[in-house]
């Protein structure tokens, strides 16, 4: 699956580069439709913007979408397209859900098929899955422009990149994926619950709906929100092994293609391969141990005489097996999709740690566009440290890295750690003072891990969870909602600001003394920076949760 996705991602990255660069593509026939959207919204997509104007445009339209989502979710009970009679959301749950889908996280404190109506799923949540992914892609395109130009304050038009991300990238590919899913048994209907007789002879009600269209953009846009409460473990949301492959490839292809799009756009293919190498090494360091641990299973259960030849199968679907479930669990946390085809809460302790580490780093591939932005922060820090080590003023692509850019990079890094650990500390304090709170399904170290995972997922805009946590209450809805907002927009605004500042600086031609940033040596340096920053920031919290659980398991 990894190699197949890579083969597809390289030409797709070239296509994305052409879209952002305004070159001819096969989908140029959509230009009249894009001009129509521009016309009715009163937006001039040809006017150039600086980085501040682009971020103002991004925040403005996101505010409008948030208010729109709140309105729909709090009134869905009496609105049309509600064949199952689902109720309207409470204000705090609507607040959390609206923000979650707005920021590409899709942290679901409701249960999919029973928590929202068809209208909410399609008009509100499906819509947000398109525009949130396009927001990340548009922000990445602005950074591409800033790195490409020698000296400029004009970085393209945010709305132009945003609309083209939907019409030229997300929508056509979603259509193809939805058809593949639909013809393999995924429902695509407006009928409500259907009655079936189970193998045991019981009569039960099973939810359906226009699932295929929803699931396509759920994965392609690295959103992850499930139509059903059990997400892609549900047989209607992931019917067979083929759909499992389709969903894994679809959620991985854009983050991977964006790396190569950067190389084609800047005409620096070696830089793209260096970035790909660092990210892939990090990914393999997480996914290989996880697969091995899940295949080995729990030795304590084996001592009870229970067959563990298939690995740790608790919480996993038999139609996927241990290996594909373990691979998915790291892939979905590395690229901040957050969809699940198994129960992460049931994984081995150190597998759960790897899932959290993938989100704590949040720069090994990452989400649509924003993965590269997060990696860009580590790149700037690595350039600065490397420059000091060789006794030169740090430079990246012909621009000096100075105190202002470093301050922004460090602030973005520290804010992430502060939000994640601060939220977990507050929740642990509240629970310690009132253990009667209906939060934790497990006590001790694993209970701490459940809370740590929830804030890690929120901070990484991931959306997956250790679902033993009871999170549909005022504390978790409001606290994670605030973290979702801050951890989405600060890591976007920071890299865009750095890129905008660099773009306005005087270009310095490369010389024999210039630090090469497209080499294996610099890749090793960047990887070391990522490991050190992550270890210093999060190792103490991991010791209190999954690591302590591992050592006390026996």
Coordinates of C-alpha atoms in Angstrom, one line a residue:
X1 CA 0.0 0.0 0.0
X2 CA 2.8 2.4 0.8
X3 CA 4.7 1.8 -2.4
X4 CA 1.5 1.9 -4.5
X5 CA 0.6 5.3 -2.9
X6 CA 4.1 6.6 -3.6
X7 CA 3.9 5.6 -7.3
X8 CA 0.6 7.6 -7.6
X9 CA 1.8 10.5 -5.5
X10 CA 4.8 11.6 -7.7
X11 CA 2.8 12.4 -10.8
X12 CA -0.1 13.7 -8.7
X13 CA 2.4 16.1 -7.0
X14 CA 3.4 17.4 -10.4
X15 CA -0.2 18.0 -11.2
X16 CA -0.8 19.9 -8.0
X17 CA 2.3 22.0 -8.8
X18 CA 0.8 22.9 -12.2
X19 CA -2.6 23.8 -10.6
X20 CA -0.9 26.2 -8.1
X21 CA 1.4 27.6 -10.7
X22 CA -1.4 28.4 -13.1
X23 CA -0.2 26.0 -15.8
X24 CA -2.4 24.1 -18.2
X25 CA -4.0 20.9 -16.9
X26 CA -6.8 18.5 -18.0
X27 CA -9.3 20.2 -15.8
X28 CA -9.0 23.7 -17.3
X29 CA -12.5 23.4 -18.5
X30 CA -13.6 24.2 -15.0
X31 CA -12.3 27.7 -15.3
X32 CA -15.8 29.2 -16.1
X33 CA -17.2 27.5 -13.0
X34 CA -14.4 29.0 -10.9
X35 CA -15.0 32.4 -12.4
X36 CA -18.7 32.0 -11.6
X37 CA -17.9 31.3 -7.9
X38 CA -15.6 34.3 -7.9
X39 CA -18.3 36.5 -9.5
X40 CA -21.2 35.7 -7.2
X41 CA -19.0 36.1 -4.1
X42 CA -17.5 39.4 -5.2
X43 CA -13.9 38.1 -5.0
X44 CA -11.2 39.2 -7.4
X45 CA -9.1 36.0 -7.7
X46 CA -6.5 37.8 -9.8
X47 CA -5.4 40.4 -7.2
X48 CA -2.2 39.6 -5.4
X49 CA -2.1 39.4 -1.6
X50 CA 0.7 39.6 1.0
X51 CA 0.8 37.0 3.8
X52 CA -1.2 39.2 6.2
X53 CA -4.0 39.7 3.8
X54 CA -4.1 36.0 3.0
X55 CA -4.4 35.1 6.7
X56 CA -7.1 37.7 7.2
X57 CA -9.1 36.1 4.4
X58 CA -8.6 32.7 5.9
X59 CA -9.8 33.7 9.4
X60 CA -12.7 35.6 8.1
X61 CA -14.3 32.8 6.0
X62 CA -13.6 30.3 8.8
X63 CA -15.5 32.5 11.2
X64 CA -18.5 32.5 8.8
X65 CA -18.4 28.7 8.4
X66 CA -18.2 28.3 12.2
X67 CA -21.4 30.3 12.7
X68 CA -23.1 28.5 9.9
X69 CA -22.2 25.1 11.4
X70 CA -23.4 26.1 14.8
X71 CA -26.8 27.2 13.4
X72 CA -27.3 23.9 11.6
X73 CA -26.3 21.6 14.4
X74 CA -28.3 23.3 17.1
X75 CA -31.5 23.2 14.9
X76 CA -31.1 19.9 13.1
X77 CA -33.8 18.2 15.0
X78 CA -36.7 20.1 13.3
X79 CA -34.9 20.7 9.9
X80 CA -35.6 18.4 6.9
X81 CA -33.6 15.3 5.9
X82 CA -34.0 13.7 9.3
X83 CA -35.6 10.3 8.6
X84 CA -34.3 8.8 11.9
X85 CA -35.6 11.6 14.1
X86 CA -32.3 12.6 15.6
X87 CA -32.3 15.4 18.1
X88 CA -30.6 18.8 17.9
X89 CA -27.2 19.2 19.6
X90 CA -26.7 21.0 22.9
X91 CA -24.8 24.3 22.6
X92 CA -21.5 22.9 24.0
X93 CA -21.6 19.8 21.8
X94 CA -22.5 21.9 18.7
X95 CA -19.6 24.2 19.6
X96 CA -17.1 21.3 19.8
X97 CA -18.4 19.7 16.6
X98 CA -18.5 22.9 14.5
X99 CA -14.9 23.8 15.5
X100 CA -13.7 20.2 15.1
X101 CA -14.9 19.9 11.5
X102 CA -13.9 23.5 10.7
X103 CA -10.3 22.9 11.7
X104 CA -9.9 19.5 9.8
X105 CA -9.9 17.5 13.1
X106 CA -13.3 15.9 13.2
X107 CA -13.1 15.0 16.8
X108 CA -16.5 13.4 17.3
X109 CA -18.0 13.6 20.8
X110 CA -21.3 12.4 19.3
X111 CA -22.0 9.0 17.8
X112 CA -22.1 9.4 14.0
X113 CA -25.4 7.9 12.8
X114 CA -27.4 8.8 15.9
X115 CA -25.9 12.2 16.7
X116 CA -26.5 14.1 13.4
X117 CA -29.1 14.1 10.6
X118 CA -28.6 13.6 6.9
X119 CA -28.9 17.4 6.5
X120 CA -26.1 18.1 9.0
X121 CA -23.9 15.4 7.5
X122 CA -24.2 16.7 4.0
X123 CA -24.8 20.5 4.1
X124 CA -22.7 21.1 7.2
X125 CA -20.1 18.4 7.9
X126 CA -19.4 17.2 4.3
X127 CA -19.1 20.9 3.3
X128 CA -16.6 21.6 6.1
X129 CA -14.5 18.6 5.1
X130 CA -14.0 20.1 1.7
X131 CA -13.3 23.6 2.8
X132 CA -11.0 22.7 5.8
X133 CA -8.8 20.6 3.5
X134 CA -8.7 23.3 0.9
X135 CA -7.7 25.9 3.5
X136 CA -4.6 23.9 4.4
X137 CA -3.7 23.4 0.7
X138 CA -4.2 27.1 0.0
X139 CA -2.0 28.0 3.0
X140 CA 0.7 25.6 1.7
X141 CA 0.5 27.2 -1.8
X142 CA 1.2 30.6 -0.3
X143 CA 4.3 29.2 1.4
X144 CA 5.3 27.7 -1.9
X145 CA 5.1 31.1 -3.6
X146 CA 7.1 32.7 -0.8
X147 CA 9.9 30.2 -1.1
X148 CA 9.9 30.5 -4.9
X149 CA 10.2 34.2 -5.3
X150 CA 13.5 36.0 -4.8
X151 CA 12.2 39.2 -3.2
X152 CA 8.5 40.0 -3.1
X153 CA 5.5 40.8 -0.8
X154 CA 3.0 39.5 -3.2
X155 CA 2.3 35.8 -2.6
X156 CA -0.6 35.0 -4.9
X157 CA -4.3 35.0 -4.0
X158 CA -5.6 32.9 -1.1
X159 CA -9.1 32.6 -2.6
X160 CA -7.7 31.5 -6.0
X161 CA -5.7 28.7 -4.4
X162 CA -8.6 27.8 -2.1
X163 CA -11.2 27.4 -4.9
X164 CA -8.8 25.6 -7.2
X165 CA -7.9 23.2 -4.4
X166 CA -11.6 22.2 -4.3
X167 CA -12.4 22.2 -8.0
X168 CA -9.1 20.8 -9.4
X169 CA -7.9 18.5 -6.6
X170 CA -10.5 17.5 -4.0
X171 CA -13.7 17.3 -5.9
X172 CA -12.6 15.2 -9.0
X173 CA -10.7 12.7 -6.9
X174 CA -13.5 12.4 -4.3
X175 CA -15.9 11.6 -7.1
X176 CA -13.7 8.7 -8.3
X177 CA -13.1 7.4 -4.8
X178 CA -16.8 7.6 -3.9
X179 CA -17.7 5.4 -7.0
X180 CA -15.1 2.8 -6.0
X181 CA -16.5 2.6 -2.5
X182 CA -20.1 2.6 -3.6
X183 CA -19.7 -0.3 -6.1
X184 CA -18.0 -2.3 -3.3
X185 CA -21.0 -2.2 -1.1
X186 CA -21.0 1.1 0.7
X187 CA -24.5 2.6 1.0
X188 CA -25.5 5.7 -1.1
X189 CA -29.1 6.3 -0.3
X190 CA -31.4 8.8 1.5
X191 CA -33.5 6.0 3.1
X192 CA -33.5 5.9 6.9
X193 CA -32.9 2.9 9.2
X194 CA -33.6 -0.5 7.7
X195 CA -34.8 -3.6 9.5
X196 CA -32.8 -6.8 9.2
X197 CA -32.9 -10.2 10.8
X198 CA -29.5 -11.2 12.3
X199 CA -28.0 -14.7 12.3
X200 CA -29.3 -15.1 15.8
X201 CA -32.8 -14.3 14.6
X202 CA -33.1 -10.9 16.2
X203 CA -34.8 -8.0 14.4
X204 CA -32.7 -4.8 14.5
X205 CA -32.6 -1.4 12.9
X206 CA -29.5 -0.5 10.9
X207 CA -28.6 3.0 9.8
X208 CA -27.7 3.7 6.2
X209 CA -27.5 7.0 4.3
X210 CA -25.4 8.7 1.5
X211 CA -22.2 7.2 3.1
X212 CA -19.9 6.8 0.1
X213 CA -19.8 10.5 -0.8
X214 CA -19.1 11.4 2.8
X215 CA -16.3 8.8 3.3
X216 CA -14.5 9.8 0.1
X217 CA -13.7 13.3 1.2
X218 CA -13.4 12.1 4.8
X219 CA -10.2 10.4 3.8
X220 CA -9.0 12.4 0.8
X221 CA -9.1 15.6 2.8
X222 CA -7.4 13.9 5.8
X223 CA -10.5 14.8 7.8
X224 CA -11.4 11.5 9.4
X225 CA -14.9 12.0 10.7
X226 CA -17.0 8.9 10.4
X227 CA -20.6 8.7 9.1
X228 CA -21.0 5.9 11.7
X229 CA -19.9 6.1 15.3
X230 CA -17.4 3.2 14.9
X231 CA -15.9 5.0 11.9
X232 CA -14.1 2.8 9.3
X233 CA -14.5 -0.3 11.5
X234 CA -18.2 -0.3 10.6
X235 CA -19.0 -2.7 7.7
X236 CA -21.1 -0.1 5.9
X237 CA -18.2 2.4 6.1
X238 CA -15.5 0.0 5.1
X239 CA -17.1 -3.2 3.7
X240 CA -14.0 -5.3 2.7
X241 CA -10.3 -5.4 2.3
X242 CA -10.4 -3.6 -1.0
X243 CA -12.2 -0.7 0.4
X244 CA -9.8 -0.7 3.3
X245 CA -6.9 -0.3 0.8
X246 CA -8.8 2.4 -1.1
X247 CA -9.4 4.4 2.1
X248 CA -5.8 4.1 3.2
X249 CA -4.4 5.1 -0.2
X250 CA -6.9 8.0 -0.5
X251 CA -6.0 9.5 3.0
X252 CA -2.3 9.2 2.3
X253 CA -2.0 10.4 -1.3
X254 CA -2.3 14.2 -0.9
X255 CA 0.1 14.6 2.1
X256 CA 2.6 12.5 0.1
X257 CA 2.0 14.3 -3.2
X258 CA 2.4 17.7 -1.6
X259 CA 6.0 16.9 -0.8
X260 CA 6.7 16.3 -4.5
X261 CA 4.6 19.3 -5.5
X262 CA 7.0 21.5 -3.5
X263 CA 9.9 20.0 -5.4
X264 CA 8.3 20.6 -8.8
X265 CA 7.0 24.1 -7.8
X266 CA 10.4 25.3 -6.6
X267 CA 12.3 23.2 -9.2
X268 CA 14.2 21.6 -6.3
X269 CA 13.5 17.9 -6.5
X270 CA 16.4 17.0 -4.3
X271 CA 14.9 19.1 -1.5
X272 CA 11.6 17.2 -1.9
X273 CA 13.4 13.9 -1.7
X274 CA 15.2 15.0 1.4
X275 CA 11.9 15.9 3.1
X276 CA 10.3 12.7 1.9
X277 CA 13.3 10.7 3.4
X278 CA 13.1 12.4 6.8
X279 CA 9.3 11.9 7.0
X280 CA 9.5 8.3 5.8
X281 CA 12.2 7.3 8.3
X282 CA 10.1 8.8 11.1
X283 CA 7.0 7.0 9.8
X284 CA 8.8 3.6 9.6
X285 CA 10.3 4.1 13.1
X286 CA 6.7 4.2 14.4
X287 CA 4.8 1.8 12.1
X288 CA 7.2 -1.2 12.1
X289 CA 7.4 -1.6 16.0
X290 CA 3.6 -1.1 16.2
X291 CA 3.0 -3.9 13.7
X292 CA 5.4 -6.2 15.5
X293 CA 3.9 -5.5 18.9
X294 CA 0.4 -6.1 17.7
X295 CA 1.4 -9.3 15.9
X296 CA 3.1 -10.6 19.1
X297 CA 0.0 -9.8 21.2
X298 CA -0.3 -9.8 25.0
X299 CA 1.9 -12.4 26.7
X300 CA -0.3 -12.3 29.8
X301 CA -3.3 -13.4 27.8
X302 CA -1.3 -16.2 26.1
X303 CA -0.4 -17.5 29.6
X304 CA -4.1 -18.0 30.2
X305 CA -4.2 -20.5 27.4
X306 CA -5.8 -18.2 24.8
X307 CA -4.6 -18.5 21.3
X308 CA -2.6 -15.4 20.3
X309 CA -1.4 -16.6 16.9
X310 CA -3.4 -13.9 15.1
X311 CA -1.9 -11.2 17.4
X312 CA -3.7 -8.8 19.6
X313 CA -7.2 -9.0 18.0
X314 CA -9.2 -7.3 20.7
X315 CA -10.8 -4.2 19.2
X316 CA -9.8 -5.2 15.6
X317 CA -11.9 -6.4 12.7
X318 CA -11.3 -10.0 11.5
X319 CA -11.8 -8.9 7.8
X320 CA -8.7 -6.6 8.1
X321 CA -6.5 -8.5 10.6
X322 CA -3.7 -7.3 12.9
X323 CA -1.2 -6.0 10.4
X324 CA -3.5 -3.8 8.3
X325 CA -5.1 -2.5 11.5
X326 CA -1.7 -1.6 13.0
X327 CA -0.6 0.0 9.8
X328 CA -3.8 2.1 9.6
X329 CA -3.4 3.2 13.3
X330 CA 0.0 4.8 12.6
X331 CA -0.9 6.1 9.1
X332 CA -4.0 7.8 10.4
X333 CA -2.1 9.5 13.3
X334 CA 0.9 10.4 11.3
X335 CA -1.1 12.2 8.6
X336 CA -3.7 13.6 11.1
X337 CA -6.7 11.9 9.4
X338 CA -7.9 10.4 12.6
X339 CA -10.2 7.8 11.1
X340 CA -10.0 4.3 12.6
X341 CA -10.6 0.8 11.4
X342 CA -9.9 -0.6 14.9
X343 CA -10.2 0.4 18.5
X344 CA -7.0 2.3 19.5
X345 CA -7.9 2.0 23.2
X346 CA -7.3 -1.8 22.9
X347 CA -3.8 -1.6 21.4
X348 CA -0.7 -2.6 23.3
X349 CA 0.6 0.1 25.6
X350 CA 3.6 1.1 23.5
X351 CA 1.5 0.9 20.3
X352 CA -0.7 3.5 21.9
X353 CA 2.5 5.5 22.7
X354 CA 3.5 5.4 19.0
X355 CA 0.1 6.6 18.0
X356 CA 0.5 9.6 20.3
X357 CA 4.1 10.2 19.2
X358 CA 2.9 10.4 15.6
X359 CA 0.5 13.2 16.6
X360 CA 2.9 14.9 18.9
X361 CA 5.5 15.3 16.1
X362 CA 2.7 16.1 13.6
X363 CA 5.2 16.7 10.8
X364 CA 5.7 13.2 9.3
X365 CA 3.6 13.8 6.2
X366 CA 0.8 15.5 8.2
X367 CA -2.6 16.7 6.9
X368 CA -3.5 18.4 3.6
X369 CA -1.0 21.2 3.3
X370 CA -0.5 21.7 7.0
X371 CA 1.9 18.7 7.3
X372 CA 4.4 20.6 5.2
X373 CA 3.8 23.7 7.2
X374 CA 4.6 21.9 10.4
X375 CA 7.7 20.3 8.9
X376 CA 8.7 23.8 7.7
X377 CA 9.0 24.9 11.4
X378 CA 11.4 22.1 12.2
X379 CA 13.3 22.9 9.0
X380 CA 13.8 26.5 10.1
X381 CA 15.0 25.4 13.5
X382 CA 17.4 22.9 11.9
X383 CA 18.8 25.5 9.5
X384 CA 19.4 28.0 12.3
X385 CA 21.2 25.4 14.5
X386 CA 23.2 24.1 11.6
X387 CA 24.2 27.6 10.6
X388 CA 25.5 28.3 14.1
X389 CA 27.4 25.0 14.1
X390 CA 29.3 25.9 11.0
X391 CA 29.8 29.5 12.0
X392 CA 27.7 31.1 9.3
X393 CA 24.5 33.2 9.3
X394 CA 21.8 30.6 8.7
X395 CA 20.3 30.7 5.2
X396 CA 17.4 28.8 3.6
X397 CA 16.8 29.1 -0.2
X398 CA 18.8 32.3 -0.4
X399 CA 17.2 34.0 2.6
X400 CA 18.8 34.7 6.0
X401 CA 17.1 33.1 9.0
X402 CA 17.3 35.7 11.7
X403 CA 15.9 36.3 15.2
X404 CA 12.4 37.2 14.2
X405 CA 11.8 34.0 12.2
X406 CA 13.3 31.9 14.9
X407 CA 11.1 33.4 17.6
X408 CA 8.0 32.6 15.6
X409 CA 9.2 29.0 15.0
X410 CA 9.9 28.5 18.7
X411 CA 6.6 30.0 19.8
X412 CA 4.7 27.7 17.5
X413 CA 6.6 24.7 18.9
X414 CA 6.1 25.7 22.5
X415 CA 2.4 26.6 22.1
X416 CA 1.8 23.1 20.8
X417 CA 3.4 21.5 23.9
X418 CA 1.7 23.9 26.2
X419 CA -1.8 23.2 24.9
X420 CA -1.4 19.5 24.9
X421 CA 0.2 19.1 28.4
X422 CA -1.7 22.0 29.9
X423 CA -5.0 20.5 29.0
X424 CA -4.0 17.0 30.2
X425 CA -2.8 18.5 33.5
X426 CA -6.0 20.3 34.1
X427 CA -8.1 17.3 33.4
X428 CA -6.0 15.0 35.6
X429 CA -6.2 17.6 38.4
X430 CA -10.0 17.8 38.1
X431 CA -10.4 14.0 38.0
X432 CA -8.1 13.5 41.0
X433 CA -10.2 15.8 43.1
X434 CA -13.5 14.2 42.0
X435 CA -13.1 10.6 40.8
X436 CA -16.8 10.3 40.5
X437 CA -16.7 12.3 37.2
X438 CA -18.0 10.0 34.4
X439 CA -14.9 10.4 32.3
X440 CA -12.6 7.3 32.5
X441 CA -13.4 3.8 31.6
X442 CA -10.0 2.7 33.1
X443 CA -8.2 3.9 36.2
X444 CA -4.4 4.2 36.7
X445 CA -1.9 4.7 33.9
X446 CA -4.2 3.8 31.1
X447 CA -6.8 6.3 32.3
X448 CA -4.1 9.0 32.2
X449 CA -3.3 7.8 28.6
X450 CA -7.0 8.2 27.6
X451 CA -6.9 11.9 28.7
X452 CA -3.5 12.5 27.2
X453 CA -4.6 10.9 23.9
X454 CA -7.7 13.2 23.7
X455 CA -5.7 16.4 24.0
X456 CA -2.9 15.1 21.8
X457 CA -5.5 14.3 19.1
X458 CA -7.1 17.7 19.6
X459 CA -3.7 19.5 19.4
X460 CA -2.7 17.7 16.3
X461 CA -6.1 18.3 14.6
X462 CA -6.4 14.5 14.3
X463 CA -9.7 13.4 15.8
X464 CA -9.0 9.8 16.8
X465 CA -9.4 8.8 20.4
X466 CA -8.9 6.3 23.2
X467 CA -12.7 5.9 23.2
X468 CA -12.9 4.6 26.8
X469 CA -13.0 8.3 27.6
X470 CA -16.4 9.7 28.3
X471 CA -16.0 13.0 26.4
X472 CA -19.5 14.3 25.6
X473 CA -19.7 16.7 28.5
X474 CA -19.2 20.4 29.2
X475 CA -15.5 20.1 30.2
X476 CA -14.3 18.0 27.3
X477 CA -16.4 19.8 24.7
X478 CA -15.3 23.3 25.7
X479 CA -11.6 22.6 26.6
X480 CA -10.9 20.5 23.5
X481 CA -12.8 23.0 21.3
X482 CA -10.5 25.9 22.5
X483 CA -7.4 23.8 21.9
X484 CA -8.7 22.8 18.5
X485 CA -9.0 26.4 17.4
X486 CA -5.6 27.5 18.7
X487 CA -3.7 24.5 17.5
X488 CA -5.1 24.8 14.0
X489 CA -4.5 28.5 13.2
X490 CA -1.3 29.2 15.1
X491 CA 0.6 26.5 13.2
X492 CA -0.8 27.8 10.0
X493 CA -0.2 31.5 10.6
X494 CA 3.3 31.0 12.0
X495 CA 4.8 29.2 9.0
X496 CA 3.0 31.5 6.6
X497 CA 4.4 34.5 8.5
X498 CA 7.9 33.2 8.4
X499 CA 7.6 32.5 4.7
X500 CA 6.2 36.0 4.1
X501 CA 9.0 37.6 6.0
X502 CA 11.6 35.6 4.2
X503 CA 10.1 36.4 0.8
X504 CA 10.5 40.2 1.5
X505 CA 14.2 39.8 2.3
X506 CA 17.0 40.4 -0.2
X507 CA 18.0 37.2 -2.1
X508 CA 21.5 36.0 -1.5
X509 CA 22.9 33.8 -4.3
X510 CA 24.3 30.5 -3.2
X511 CA 28.1 30.2 -2.8
X512 CA 30.6 27.6 -1.8
X513 CA 30.0 28.4 1.9
X514 CA 26.2 28.1 1.6
X515 CA 24.6 25.4 3.8
X516 CA 23.1 22.8 1.5
X517 CA 19.6 21.9 2.7
X518 CA 18.9 19.1 0.1
X519 CA 21.5 16.7 1.3
X520 CA 21.4 13.5 3.4
X521 CA 23.5 15.2 6.1
X522 CA 21.0 18.0 6.5
X523 CA 18.2 15.5 6.5
X524 CA 19.8 13.7 9.4
X525 CA 20.2 17.0 11.2
X526 CA 16.5 17.8 10.7
X527 CA 15.4 14.4 11.9
X528 CA 17.6 14.8 15.0
X529 CA 16.0 18.2 15.7
X530 CA 12.5 16.6 15.5
X531 CA 13.5 13.8 17.8
X532 CA 15.1 16.0 20.4
X533 CA 12.3 18.6 20.5
X534 CA 9.6 15.9 20.7
X535 CA 11.5 14.0 23.4
X536 CA 12.1 17.1 25.5
X537 CA 8.5 18.3 25.2
X538 CA 6.5 15.0 25.6
X539 CA 8.6 12.3 27.2
X540 CA 7.6 13.0 30.8
X541 CA 3.9 12.8 29.9
X542 CA 4.4 9.5 28.0
X543 CA 6.2 8.1 31.0
X544 CA 3.2 8.7 33.2
X545 CA 0.9 7.0 30.7
X546 CA 1.8 4.3 28.2
X547 CA 5.3 3.7 29.3
X548 CA 4.3 3.2 32.9
X549 CA 1.5 0.9 31.8
X550 CA 3.9 -1.2 29.7
X551 CA 6.3 -1.8 32.7
X552 CA 3.4 -2.7 35.0
X553 CA 1.6 -4.9 32.5
X554 CA 3.2 -8.1 33.8

